[in-house]
Every structure is written in structure tokens, then in C-alpha cells.
PDB file of N, CA, C and O in Angstrom:
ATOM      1  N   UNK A   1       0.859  -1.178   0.000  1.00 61.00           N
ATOM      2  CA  UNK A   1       0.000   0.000   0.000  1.00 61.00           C
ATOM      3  C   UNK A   1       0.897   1.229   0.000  1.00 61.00           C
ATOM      4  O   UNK A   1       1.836   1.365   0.784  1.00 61.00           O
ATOM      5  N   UNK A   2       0.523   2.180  -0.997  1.00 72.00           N
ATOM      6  CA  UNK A   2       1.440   3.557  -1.104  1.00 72.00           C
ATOM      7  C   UNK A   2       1.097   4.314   0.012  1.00 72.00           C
ATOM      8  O   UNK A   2       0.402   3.931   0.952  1.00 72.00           O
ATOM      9  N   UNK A   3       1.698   5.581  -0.156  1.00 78.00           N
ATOM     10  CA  UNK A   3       1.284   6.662   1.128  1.00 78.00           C
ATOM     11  C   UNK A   3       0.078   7.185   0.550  1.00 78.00           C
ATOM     12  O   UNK A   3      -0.721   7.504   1.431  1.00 78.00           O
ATOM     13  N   UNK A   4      -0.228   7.333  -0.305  1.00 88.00           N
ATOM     14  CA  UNK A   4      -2.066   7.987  -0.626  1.00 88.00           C
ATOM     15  C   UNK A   4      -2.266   6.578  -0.329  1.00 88.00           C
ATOM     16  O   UNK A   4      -2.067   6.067   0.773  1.00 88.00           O
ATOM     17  N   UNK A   5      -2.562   6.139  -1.096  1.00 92.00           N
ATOM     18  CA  UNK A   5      -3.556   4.936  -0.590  1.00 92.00           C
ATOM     19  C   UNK A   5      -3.427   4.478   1.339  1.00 92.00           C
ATOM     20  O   UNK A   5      -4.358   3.820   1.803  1.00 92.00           O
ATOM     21  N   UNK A   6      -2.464   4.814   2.111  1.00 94.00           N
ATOM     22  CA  UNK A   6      -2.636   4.384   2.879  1.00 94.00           C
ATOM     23  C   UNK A   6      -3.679   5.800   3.885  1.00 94.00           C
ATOM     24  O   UNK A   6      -4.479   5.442   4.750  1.00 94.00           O
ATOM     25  N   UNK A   7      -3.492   7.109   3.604  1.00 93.00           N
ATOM     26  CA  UNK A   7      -3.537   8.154   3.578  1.00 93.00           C
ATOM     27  C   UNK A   7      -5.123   8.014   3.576  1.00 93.00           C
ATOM     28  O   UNK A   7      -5.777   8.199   4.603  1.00 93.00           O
ATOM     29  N   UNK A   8      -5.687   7.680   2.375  1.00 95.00           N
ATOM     30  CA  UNK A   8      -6.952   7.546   1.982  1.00 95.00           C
ATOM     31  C   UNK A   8      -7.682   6.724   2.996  1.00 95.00           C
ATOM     32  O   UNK A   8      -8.693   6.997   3.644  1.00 95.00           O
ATOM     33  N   UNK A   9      -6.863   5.555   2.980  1.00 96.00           N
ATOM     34  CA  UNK A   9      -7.625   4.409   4.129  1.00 96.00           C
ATOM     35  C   UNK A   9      -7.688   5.124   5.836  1.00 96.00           C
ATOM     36  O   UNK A   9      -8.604   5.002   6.648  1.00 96.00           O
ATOM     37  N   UNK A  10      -6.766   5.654   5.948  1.00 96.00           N
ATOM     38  CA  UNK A  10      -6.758   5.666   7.491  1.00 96.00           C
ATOM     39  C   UNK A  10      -7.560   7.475   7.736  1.00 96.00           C
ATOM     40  O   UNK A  10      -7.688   7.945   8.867  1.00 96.00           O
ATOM     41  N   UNK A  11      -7.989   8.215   6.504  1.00 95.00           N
ATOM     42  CA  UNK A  11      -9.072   9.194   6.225  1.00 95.00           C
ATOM     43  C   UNK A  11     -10.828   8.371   6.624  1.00 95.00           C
ATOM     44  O   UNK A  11     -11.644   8.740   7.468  1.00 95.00           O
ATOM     45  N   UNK A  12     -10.898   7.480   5.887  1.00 96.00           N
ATOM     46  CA  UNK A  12     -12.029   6.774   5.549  1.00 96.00           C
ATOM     47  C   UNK A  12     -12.085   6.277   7.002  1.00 96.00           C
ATOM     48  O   UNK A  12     -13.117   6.263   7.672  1.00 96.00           O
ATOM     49  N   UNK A  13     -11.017   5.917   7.374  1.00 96.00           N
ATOM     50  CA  UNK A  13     -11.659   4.781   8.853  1.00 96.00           C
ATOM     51  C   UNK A  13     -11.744   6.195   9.990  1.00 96.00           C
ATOM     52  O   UNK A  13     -12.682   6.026  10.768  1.00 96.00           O
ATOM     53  N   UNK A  14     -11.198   7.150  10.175  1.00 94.00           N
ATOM     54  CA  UNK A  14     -11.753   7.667  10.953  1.00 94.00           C
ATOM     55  C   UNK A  14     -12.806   7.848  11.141  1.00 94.00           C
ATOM     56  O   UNK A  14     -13.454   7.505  12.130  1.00 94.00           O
ATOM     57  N   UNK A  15     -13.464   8.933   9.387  1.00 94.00           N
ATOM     58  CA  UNK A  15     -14.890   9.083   9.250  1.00 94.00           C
ATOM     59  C   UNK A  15     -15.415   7.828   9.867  1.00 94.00           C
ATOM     60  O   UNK A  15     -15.719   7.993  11.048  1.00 94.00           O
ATOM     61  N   UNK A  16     -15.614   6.594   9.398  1.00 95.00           N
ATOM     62  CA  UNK A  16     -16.618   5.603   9.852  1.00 95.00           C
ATOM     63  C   UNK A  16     -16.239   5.637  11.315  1.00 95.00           C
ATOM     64  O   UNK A  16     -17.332   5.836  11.845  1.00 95.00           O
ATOM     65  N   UNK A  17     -15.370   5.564  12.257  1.00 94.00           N
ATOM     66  CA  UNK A  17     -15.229   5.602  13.930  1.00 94.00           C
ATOM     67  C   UNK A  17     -16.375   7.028  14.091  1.00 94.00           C
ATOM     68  O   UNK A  17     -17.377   6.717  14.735  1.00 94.00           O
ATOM     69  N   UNK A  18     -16.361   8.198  13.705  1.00 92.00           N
ATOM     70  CA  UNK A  18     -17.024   9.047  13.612  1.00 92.00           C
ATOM     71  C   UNK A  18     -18.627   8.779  13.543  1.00 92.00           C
ATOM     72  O   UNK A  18     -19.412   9.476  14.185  1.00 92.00           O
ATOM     73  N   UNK A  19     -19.012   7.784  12.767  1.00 94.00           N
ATOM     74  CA  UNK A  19     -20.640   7.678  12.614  1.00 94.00           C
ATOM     75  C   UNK A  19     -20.814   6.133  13.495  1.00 94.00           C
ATOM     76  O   UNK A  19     -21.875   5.534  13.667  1.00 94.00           O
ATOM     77  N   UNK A  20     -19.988   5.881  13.784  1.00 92.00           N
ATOM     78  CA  UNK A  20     -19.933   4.832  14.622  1.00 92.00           C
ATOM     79  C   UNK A  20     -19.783   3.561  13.526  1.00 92.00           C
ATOM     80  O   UNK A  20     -20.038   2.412  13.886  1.00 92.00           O
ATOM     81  N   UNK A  21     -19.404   3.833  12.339  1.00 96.00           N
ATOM     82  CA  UNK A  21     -19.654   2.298  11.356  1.00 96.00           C
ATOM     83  C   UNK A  21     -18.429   1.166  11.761  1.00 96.00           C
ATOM     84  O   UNK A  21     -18.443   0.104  11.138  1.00 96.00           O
ATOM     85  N   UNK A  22     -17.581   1.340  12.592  1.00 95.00           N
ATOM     86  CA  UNK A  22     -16.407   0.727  12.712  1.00 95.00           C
ATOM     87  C   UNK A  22     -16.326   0.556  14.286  1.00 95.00           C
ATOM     88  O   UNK A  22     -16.661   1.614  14.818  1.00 95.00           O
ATOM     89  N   UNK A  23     -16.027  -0.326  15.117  1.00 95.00           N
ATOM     90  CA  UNK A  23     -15.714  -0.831  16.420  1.00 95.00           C
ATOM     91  C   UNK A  23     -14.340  -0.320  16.698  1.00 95.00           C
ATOM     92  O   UNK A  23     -13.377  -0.480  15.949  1.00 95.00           O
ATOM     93  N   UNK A  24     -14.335   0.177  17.600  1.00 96.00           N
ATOM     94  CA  UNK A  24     -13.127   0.702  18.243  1.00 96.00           C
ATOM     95  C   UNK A  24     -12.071  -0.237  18.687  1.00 96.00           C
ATOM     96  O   UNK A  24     -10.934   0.212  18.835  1.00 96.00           O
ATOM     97  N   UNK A  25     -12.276  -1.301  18.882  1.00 96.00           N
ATOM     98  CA  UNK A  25     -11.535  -2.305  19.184  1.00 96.00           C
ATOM     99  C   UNK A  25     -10.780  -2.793  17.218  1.00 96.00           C
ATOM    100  O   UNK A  25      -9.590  -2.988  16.973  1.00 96.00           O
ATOM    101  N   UNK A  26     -11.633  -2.841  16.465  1.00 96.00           N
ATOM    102  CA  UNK A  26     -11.832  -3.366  15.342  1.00 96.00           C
ATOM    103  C   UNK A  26     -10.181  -1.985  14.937  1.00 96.00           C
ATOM    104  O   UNK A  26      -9.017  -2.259  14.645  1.00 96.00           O
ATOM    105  N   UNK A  27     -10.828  -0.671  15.107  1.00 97.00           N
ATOM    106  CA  UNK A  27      -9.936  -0.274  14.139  1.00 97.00           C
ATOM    107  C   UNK A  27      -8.777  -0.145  15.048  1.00 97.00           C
ATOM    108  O   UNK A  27      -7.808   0.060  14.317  1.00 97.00           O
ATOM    109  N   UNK A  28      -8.325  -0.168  16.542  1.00 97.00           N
ATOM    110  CA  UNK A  28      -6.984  -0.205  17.567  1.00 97.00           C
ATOM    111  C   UNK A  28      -6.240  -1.046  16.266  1.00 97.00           C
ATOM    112  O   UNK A  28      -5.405  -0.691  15.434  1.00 97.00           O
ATOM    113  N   UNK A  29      -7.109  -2.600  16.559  1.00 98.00           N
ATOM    114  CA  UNK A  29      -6.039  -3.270  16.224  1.00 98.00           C
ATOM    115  C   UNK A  29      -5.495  -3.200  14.589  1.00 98.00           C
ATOM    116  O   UNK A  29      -4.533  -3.757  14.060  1.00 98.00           O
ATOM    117  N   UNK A  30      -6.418  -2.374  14.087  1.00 97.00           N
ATOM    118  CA  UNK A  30      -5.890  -2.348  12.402  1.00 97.00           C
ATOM    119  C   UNK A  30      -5.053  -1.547  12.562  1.00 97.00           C
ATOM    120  O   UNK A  30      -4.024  -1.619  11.892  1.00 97.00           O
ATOM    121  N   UNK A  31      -5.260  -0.422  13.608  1.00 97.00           N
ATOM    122  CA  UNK A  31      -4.045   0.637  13.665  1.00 97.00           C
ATOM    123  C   UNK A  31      -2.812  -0.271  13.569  1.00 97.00           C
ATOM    124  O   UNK A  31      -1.949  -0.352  12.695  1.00 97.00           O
ATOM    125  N   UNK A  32      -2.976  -0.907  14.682  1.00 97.00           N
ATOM    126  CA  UNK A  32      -2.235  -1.403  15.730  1.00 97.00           C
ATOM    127  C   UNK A  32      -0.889  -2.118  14.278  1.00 97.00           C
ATOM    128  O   UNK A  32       0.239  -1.660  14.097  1.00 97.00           O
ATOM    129  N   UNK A  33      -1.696  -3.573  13.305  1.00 97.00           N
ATOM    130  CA  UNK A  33      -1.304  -3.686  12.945  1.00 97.00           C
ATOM    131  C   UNK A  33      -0.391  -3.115  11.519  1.00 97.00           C
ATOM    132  O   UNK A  33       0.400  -3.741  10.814  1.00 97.00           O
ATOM    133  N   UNK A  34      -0.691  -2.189  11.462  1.00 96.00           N
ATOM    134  CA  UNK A  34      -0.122  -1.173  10.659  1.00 96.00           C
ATOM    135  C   UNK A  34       1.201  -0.676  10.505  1.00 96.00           C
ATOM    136  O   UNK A  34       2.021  -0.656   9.587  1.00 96.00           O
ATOM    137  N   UNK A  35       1.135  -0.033  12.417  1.00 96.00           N
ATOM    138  CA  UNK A  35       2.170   0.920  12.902  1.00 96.00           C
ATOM    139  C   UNK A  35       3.083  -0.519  13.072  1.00 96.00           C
ATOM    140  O   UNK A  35       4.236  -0.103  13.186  1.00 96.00           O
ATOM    141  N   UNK A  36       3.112  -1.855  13.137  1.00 95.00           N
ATOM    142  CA  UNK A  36       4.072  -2.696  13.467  1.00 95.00           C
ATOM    143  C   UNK A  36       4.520  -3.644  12.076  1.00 95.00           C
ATOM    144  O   UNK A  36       5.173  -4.688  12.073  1.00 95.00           O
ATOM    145  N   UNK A  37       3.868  -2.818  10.782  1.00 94.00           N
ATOM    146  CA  UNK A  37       4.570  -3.832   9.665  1.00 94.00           C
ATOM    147  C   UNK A  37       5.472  -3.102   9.363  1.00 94.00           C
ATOM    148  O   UNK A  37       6.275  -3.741   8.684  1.00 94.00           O
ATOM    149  N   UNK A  38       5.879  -1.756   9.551  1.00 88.00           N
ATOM    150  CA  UNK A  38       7.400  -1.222   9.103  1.00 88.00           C
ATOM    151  C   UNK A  38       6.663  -0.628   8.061  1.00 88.00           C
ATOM    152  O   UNK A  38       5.959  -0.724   9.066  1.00 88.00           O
ATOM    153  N   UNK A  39       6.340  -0.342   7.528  1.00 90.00           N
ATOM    154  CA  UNK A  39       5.909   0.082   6.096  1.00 90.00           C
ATOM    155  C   UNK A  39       6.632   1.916   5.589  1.00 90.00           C
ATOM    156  O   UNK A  39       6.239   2.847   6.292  1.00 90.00           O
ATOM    157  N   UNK A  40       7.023   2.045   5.123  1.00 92.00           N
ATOM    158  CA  UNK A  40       7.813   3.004   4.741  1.00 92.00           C
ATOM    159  C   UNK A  40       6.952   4.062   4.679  1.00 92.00           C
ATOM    160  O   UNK A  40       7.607   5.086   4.485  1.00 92.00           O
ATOM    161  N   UNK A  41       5.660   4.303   4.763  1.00 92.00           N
ATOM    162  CA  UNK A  41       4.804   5.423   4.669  1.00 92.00           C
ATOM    163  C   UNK A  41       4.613   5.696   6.108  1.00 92.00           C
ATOM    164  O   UNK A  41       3.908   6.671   6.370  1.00 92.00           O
ATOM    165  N   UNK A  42       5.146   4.965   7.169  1.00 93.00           N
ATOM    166  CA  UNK A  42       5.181   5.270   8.472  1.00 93.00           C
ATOM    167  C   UNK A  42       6.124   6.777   8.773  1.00 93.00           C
ATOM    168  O   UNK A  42       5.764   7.715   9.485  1.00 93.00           O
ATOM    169  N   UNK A  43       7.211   6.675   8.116  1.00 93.00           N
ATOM    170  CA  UNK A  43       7.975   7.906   8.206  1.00 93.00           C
ATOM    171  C   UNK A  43       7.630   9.249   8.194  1.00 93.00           C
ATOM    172  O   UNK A  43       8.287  10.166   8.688  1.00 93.00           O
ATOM    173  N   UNK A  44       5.586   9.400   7.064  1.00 93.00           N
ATOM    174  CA  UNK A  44       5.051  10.581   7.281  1.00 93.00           C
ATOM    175  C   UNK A  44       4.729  10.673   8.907  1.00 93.00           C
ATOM    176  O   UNK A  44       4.179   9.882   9.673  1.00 93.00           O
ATOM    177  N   UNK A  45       5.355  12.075   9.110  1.00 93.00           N
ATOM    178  CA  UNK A  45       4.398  11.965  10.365  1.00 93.00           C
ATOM    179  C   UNK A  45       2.817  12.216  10.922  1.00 93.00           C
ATOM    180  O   UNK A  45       2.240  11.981  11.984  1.00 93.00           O
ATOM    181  N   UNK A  46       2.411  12.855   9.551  1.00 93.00           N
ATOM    182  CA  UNK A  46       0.787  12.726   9.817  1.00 93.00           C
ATOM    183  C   UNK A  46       0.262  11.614   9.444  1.00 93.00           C
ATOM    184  O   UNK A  46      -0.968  11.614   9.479  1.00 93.00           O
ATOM    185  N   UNK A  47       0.994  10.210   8.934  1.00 94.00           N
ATOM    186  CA  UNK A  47       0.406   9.178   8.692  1.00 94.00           C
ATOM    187  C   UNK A  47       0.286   8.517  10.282  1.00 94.00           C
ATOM    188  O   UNK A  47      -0.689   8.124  10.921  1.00 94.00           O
ATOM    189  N   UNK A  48       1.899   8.595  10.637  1.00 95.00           N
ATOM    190  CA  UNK A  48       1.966   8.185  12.050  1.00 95.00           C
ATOM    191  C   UNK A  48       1.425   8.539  12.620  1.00 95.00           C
ATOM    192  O   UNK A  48       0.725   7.610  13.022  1.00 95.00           O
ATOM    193  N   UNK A  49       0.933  10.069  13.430  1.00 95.00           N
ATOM    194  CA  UNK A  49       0.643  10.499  14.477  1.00 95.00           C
ATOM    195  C   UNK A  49      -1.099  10.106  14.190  1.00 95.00           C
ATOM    196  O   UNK A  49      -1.755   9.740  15.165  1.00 95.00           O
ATOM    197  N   UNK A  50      -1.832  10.215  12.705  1.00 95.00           N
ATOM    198  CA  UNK A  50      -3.185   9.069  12.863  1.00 95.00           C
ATOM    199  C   UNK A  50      -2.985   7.888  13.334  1.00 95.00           C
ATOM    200  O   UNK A  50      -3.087   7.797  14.558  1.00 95.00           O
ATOM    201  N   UNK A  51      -2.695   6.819  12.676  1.00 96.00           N
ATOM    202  CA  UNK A  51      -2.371   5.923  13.338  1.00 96.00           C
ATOM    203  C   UNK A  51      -1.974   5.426  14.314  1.00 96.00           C
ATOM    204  O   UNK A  51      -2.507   4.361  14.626  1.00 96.00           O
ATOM    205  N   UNK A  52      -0.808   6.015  15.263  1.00 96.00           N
ATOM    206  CA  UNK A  52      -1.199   5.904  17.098  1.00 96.00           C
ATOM    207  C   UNK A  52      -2.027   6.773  17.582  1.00 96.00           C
ATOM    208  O   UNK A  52      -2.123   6.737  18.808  1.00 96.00           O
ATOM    209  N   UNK A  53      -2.686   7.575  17.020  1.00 97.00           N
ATOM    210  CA  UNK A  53      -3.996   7.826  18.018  1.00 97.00           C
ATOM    211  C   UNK A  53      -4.859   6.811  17.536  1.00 97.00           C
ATOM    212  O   UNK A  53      -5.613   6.469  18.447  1.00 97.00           O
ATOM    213  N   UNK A  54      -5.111   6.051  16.264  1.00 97.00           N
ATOM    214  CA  UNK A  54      -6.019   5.261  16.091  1.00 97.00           C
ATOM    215  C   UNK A  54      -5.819   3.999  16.968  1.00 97.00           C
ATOM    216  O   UNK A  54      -6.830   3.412  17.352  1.00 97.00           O
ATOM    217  N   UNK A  55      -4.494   3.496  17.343  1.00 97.00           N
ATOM    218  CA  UNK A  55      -4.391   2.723  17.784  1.00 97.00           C
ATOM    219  C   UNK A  55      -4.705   2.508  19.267  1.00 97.00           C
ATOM    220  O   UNK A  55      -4.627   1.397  19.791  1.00 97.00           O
ATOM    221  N   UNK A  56      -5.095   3.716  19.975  1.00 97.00           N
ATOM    222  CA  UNK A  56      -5.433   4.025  20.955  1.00 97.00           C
ATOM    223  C   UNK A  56      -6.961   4.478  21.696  1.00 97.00           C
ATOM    224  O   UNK A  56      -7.168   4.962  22.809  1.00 97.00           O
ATOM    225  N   UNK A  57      -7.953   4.094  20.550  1.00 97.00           N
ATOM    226  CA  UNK A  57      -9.016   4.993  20.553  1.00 97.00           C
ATOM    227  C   UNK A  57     -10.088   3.458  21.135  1.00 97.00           C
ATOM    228  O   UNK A  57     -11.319   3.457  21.095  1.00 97.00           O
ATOM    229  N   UNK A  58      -9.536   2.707  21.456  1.00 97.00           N
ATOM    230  CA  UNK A  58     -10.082   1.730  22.250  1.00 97.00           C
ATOM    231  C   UNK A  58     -10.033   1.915  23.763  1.00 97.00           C
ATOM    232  O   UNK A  58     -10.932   1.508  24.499  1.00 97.00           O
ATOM    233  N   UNK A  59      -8.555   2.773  24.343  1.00 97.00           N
ATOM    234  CA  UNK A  59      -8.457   2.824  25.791  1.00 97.00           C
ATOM    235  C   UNK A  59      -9.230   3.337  26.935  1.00 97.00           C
ATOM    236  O   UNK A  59      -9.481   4.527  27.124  1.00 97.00           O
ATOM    237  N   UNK A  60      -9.452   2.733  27.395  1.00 97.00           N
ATOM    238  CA  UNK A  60     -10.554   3.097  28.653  1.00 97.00           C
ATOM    239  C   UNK A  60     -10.051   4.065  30.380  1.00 97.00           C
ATOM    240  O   UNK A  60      -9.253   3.764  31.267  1.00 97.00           O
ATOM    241  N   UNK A  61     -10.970   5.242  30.199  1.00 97.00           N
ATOM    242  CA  UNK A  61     -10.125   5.356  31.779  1.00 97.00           C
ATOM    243  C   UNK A  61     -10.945   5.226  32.954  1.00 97.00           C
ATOM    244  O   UNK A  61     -10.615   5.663  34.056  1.00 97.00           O
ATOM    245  N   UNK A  62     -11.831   4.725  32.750  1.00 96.00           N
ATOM    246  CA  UNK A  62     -13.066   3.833  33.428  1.00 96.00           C
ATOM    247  C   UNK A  62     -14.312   2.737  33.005  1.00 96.00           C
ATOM    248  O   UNK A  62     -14.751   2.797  31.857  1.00 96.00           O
ATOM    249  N   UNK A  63     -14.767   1.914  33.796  1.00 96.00           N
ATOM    250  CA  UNK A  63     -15.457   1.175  33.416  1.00 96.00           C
ATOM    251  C   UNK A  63     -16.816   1.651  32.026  1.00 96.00           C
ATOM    252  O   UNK A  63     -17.947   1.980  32.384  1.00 96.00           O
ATOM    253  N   UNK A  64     -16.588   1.620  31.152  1.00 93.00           N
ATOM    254  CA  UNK A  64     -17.497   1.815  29.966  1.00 93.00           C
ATOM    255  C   UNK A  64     -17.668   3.599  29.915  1.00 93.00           C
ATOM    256  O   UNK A  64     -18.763   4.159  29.867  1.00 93.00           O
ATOM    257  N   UNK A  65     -16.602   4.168  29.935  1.00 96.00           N
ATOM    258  CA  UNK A  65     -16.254   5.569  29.900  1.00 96.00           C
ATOM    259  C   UNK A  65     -14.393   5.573  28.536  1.00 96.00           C
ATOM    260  O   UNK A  65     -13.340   5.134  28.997  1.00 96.00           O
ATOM    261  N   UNK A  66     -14.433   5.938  27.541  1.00 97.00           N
ATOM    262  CA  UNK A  66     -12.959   6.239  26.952  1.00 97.00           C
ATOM    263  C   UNK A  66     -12.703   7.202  27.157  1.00 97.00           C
ATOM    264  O   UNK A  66     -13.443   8.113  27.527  1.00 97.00           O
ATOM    265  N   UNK A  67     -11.093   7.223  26.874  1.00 97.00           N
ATOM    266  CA  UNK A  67     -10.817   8.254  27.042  1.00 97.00           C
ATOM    267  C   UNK A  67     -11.184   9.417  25.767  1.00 97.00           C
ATOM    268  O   UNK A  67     -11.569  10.573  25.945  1.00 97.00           O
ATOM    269  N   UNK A  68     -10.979   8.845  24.670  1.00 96.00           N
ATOM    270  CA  UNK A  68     -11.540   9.736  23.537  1.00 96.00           C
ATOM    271  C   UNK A  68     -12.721   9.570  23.308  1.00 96.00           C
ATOM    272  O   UNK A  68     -13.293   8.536  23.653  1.00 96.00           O
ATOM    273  N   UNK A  69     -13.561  10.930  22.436  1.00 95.00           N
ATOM    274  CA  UNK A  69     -14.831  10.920  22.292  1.00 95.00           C
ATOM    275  C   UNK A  69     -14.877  11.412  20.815  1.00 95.00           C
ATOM    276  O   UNK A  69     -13.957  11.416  19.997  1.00 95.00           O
ATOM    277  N   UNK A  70     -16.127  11.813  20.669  1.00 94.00           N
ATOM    278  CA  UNK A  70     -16.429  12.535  19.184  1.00 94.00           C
ATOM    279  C   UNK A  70     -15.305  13.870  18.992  1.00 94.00           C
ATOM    280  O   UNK A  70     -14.587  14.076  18.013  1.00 94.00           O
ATOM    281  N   UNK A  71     -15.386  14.515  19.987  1.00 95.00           N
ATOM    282  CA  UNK A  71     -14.783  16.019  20.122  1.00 95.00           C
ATOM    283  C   UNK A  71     -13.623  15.276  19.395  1.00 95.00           C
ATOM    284  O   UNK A  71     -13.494  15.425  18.180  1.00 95.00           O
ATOM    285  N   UNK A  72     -12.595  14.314  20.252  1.00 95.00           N
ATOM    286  CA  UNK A  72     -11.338  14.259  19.889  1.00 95.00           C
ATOM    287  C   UNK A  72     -10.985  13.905  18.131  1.00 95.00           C
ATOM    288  O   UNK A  72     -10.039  14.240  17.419  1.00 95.00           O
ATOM    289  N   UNK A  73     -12.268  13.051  17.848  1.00 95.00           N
ATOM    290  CA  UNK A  73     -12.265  12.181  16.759  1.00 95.00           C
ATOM    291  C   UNK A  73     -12.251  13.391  15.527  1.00 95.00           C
ATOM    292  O   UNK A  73     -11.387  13.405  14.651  1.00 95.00           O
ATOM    293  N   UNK A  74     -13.555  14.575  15.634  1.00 93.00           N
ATOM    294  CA  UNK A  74     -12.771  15.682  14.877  1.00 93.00           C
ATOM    295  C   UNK A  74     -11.989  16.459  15.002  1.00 93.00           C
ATOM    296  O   UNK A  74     -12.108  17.359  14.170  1.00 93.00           O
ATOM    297  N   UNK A  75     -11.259  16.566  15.612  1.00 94.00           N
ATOM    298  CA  UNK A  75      -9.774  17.312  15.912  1.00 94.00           C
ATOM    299  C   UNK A  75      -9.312  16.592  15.038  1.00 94.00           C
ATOM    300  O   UNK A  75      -8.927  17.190  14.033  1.00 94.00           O
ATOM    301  N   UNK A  76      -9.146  14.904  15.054  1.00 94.00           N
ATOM    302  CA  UNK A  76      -8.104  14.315  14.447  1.00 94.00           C
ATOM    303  C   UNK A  76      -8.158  14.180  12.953  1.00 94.00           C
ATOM    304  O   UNK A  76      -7.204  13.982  12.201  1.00 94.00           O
ATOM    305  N   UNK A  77      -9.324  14.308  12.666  1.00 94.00           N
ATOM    306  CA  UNK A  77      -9.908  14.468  11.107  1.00 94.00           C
ATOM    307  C   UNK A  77      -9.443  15.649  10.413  1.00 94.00           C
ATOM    308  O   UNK A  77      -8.931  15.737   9.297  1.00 94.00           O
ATOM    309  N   UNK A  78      -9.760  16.709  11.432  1.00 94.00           N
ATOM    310  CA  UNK A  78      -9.516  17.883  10.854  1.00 94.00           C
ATOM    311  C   UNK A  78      -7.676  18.087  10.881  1.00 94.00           C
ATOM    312  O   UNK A  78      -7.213  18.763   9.962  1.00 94.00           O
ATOM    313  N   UNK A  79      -6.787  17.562  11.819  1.00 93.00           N
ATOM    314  CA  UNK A  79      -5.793  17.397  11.610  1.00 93.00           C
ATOM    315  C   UNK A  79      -4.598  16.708  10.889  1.00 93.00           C
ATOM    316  O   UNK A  79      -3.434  17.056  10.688  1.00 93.00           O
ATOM    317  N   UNK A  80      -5.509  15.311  10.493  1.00 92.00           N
ATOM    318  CA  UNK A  80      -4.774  14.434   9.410  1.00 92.00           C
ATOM    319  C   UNK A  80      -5.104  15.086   8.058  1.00 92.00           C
ATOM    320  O   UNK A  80      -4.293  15.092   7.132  1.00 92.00           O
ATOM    321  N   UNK A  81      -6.927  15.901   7.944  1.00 89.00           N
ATOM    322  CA  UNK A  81      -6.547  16.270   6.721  1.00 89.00           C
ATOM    323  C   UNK A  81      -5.789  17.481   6.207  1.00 89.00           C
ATOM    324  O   UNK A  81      -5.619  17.684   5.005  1.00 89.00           O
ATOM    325  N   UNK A  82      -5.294  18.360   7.271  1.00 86.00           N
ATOM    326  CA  UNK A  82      -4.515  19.368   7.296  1.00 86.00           C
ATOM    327  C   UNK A  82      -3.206  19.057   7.275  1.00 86.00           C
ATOM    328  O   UNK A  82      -2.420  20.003   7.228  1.00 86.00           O
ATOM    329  N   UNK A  83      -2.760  17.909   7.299  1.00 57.00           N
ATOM    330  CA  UNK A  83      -1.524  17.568   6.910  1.00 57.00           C
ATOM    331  C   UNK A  83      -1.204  17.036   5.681  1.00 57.00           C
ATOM    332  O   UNK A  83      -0.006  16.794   5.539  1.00 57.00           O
ATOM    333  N   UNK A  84      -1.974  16.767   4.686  1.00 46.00           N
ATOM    334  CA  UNK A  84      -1.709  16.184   3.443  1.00 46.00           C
ATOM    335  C   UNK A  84      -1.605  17.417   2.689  1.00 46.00           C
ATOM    336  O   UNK A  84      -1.366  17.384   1.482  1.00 46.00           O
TER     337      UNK A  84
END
């Protein structure tokens, strides 16, 4: 996968975390596995800095309370797409 195309994908999966079409657990670990194949489009840092917050958007800081919410989710939208 190139850096647009990966760019594109990790655009798209926010939106869906956003309307709720995607499980938070579901997209951690896609983050998750992402940020650990090495992939040379890791070096952007607005690819990276989506991707560990995505990878993180499962964490809890109480029983059925996260720590991120909608608020954070457009910040991050509006910030990954301000970096391309």
C-alpha cells in the first residue's frame, strides 16, 4: 500500500469511527497492525501520528467511559486532513 492509498484508508476509517460504522476495538487493532509492519509510509508523520492515536481509541479510563470521544475524533480528522 502507497502513502495515498494508505492516507486515503486511514481518512475513511476515521470518518466511519465518527458515525460509529467501525468498532473501536476493530480499528486499535488495524491501527495497531499497521504501525508494526514497518511500512515506509510510516515515516510521514501525519500518517503516524493518525495511526497511534487510532491505535489508541479503544483505551478506557473507566469502566465503559474512553478516554476519547467525538470532540477528539474531529480534531483528528480535521488534523490528518490538514496535513496532506
Amino acid at each position: 500500500m502507497g502513502g495515498e492509498e494508505l492516507a486515503a484508508e486511514i481518512g475513511s476509517r476515521l470518518r466511519l469511527l465518527v458515525v460509529g460504522a467501525v468498532s473501536r476495538g476493530e480499528l486499535s487493532d488495524w491501527a495497531m497492525n499497521v504501525l508494526e509492519s514497518g511500512a515506509p509510509e510510516l515515516r510521514d508523520d501525519g500518517i503516524w501520528t493518525a495511526l497511534d492515536r487510532l491505535s489508541g481509541v479503544d483505551l478506557m479510563v473507566a469502566p465503559g467511559q474512553y478516554l476519547h470521544g467525538r470532540d477528539d475524533f474531529d480534531v483528528w480528522i480535521a488534523e490528518f486532513d490538514g496535513s496532506g
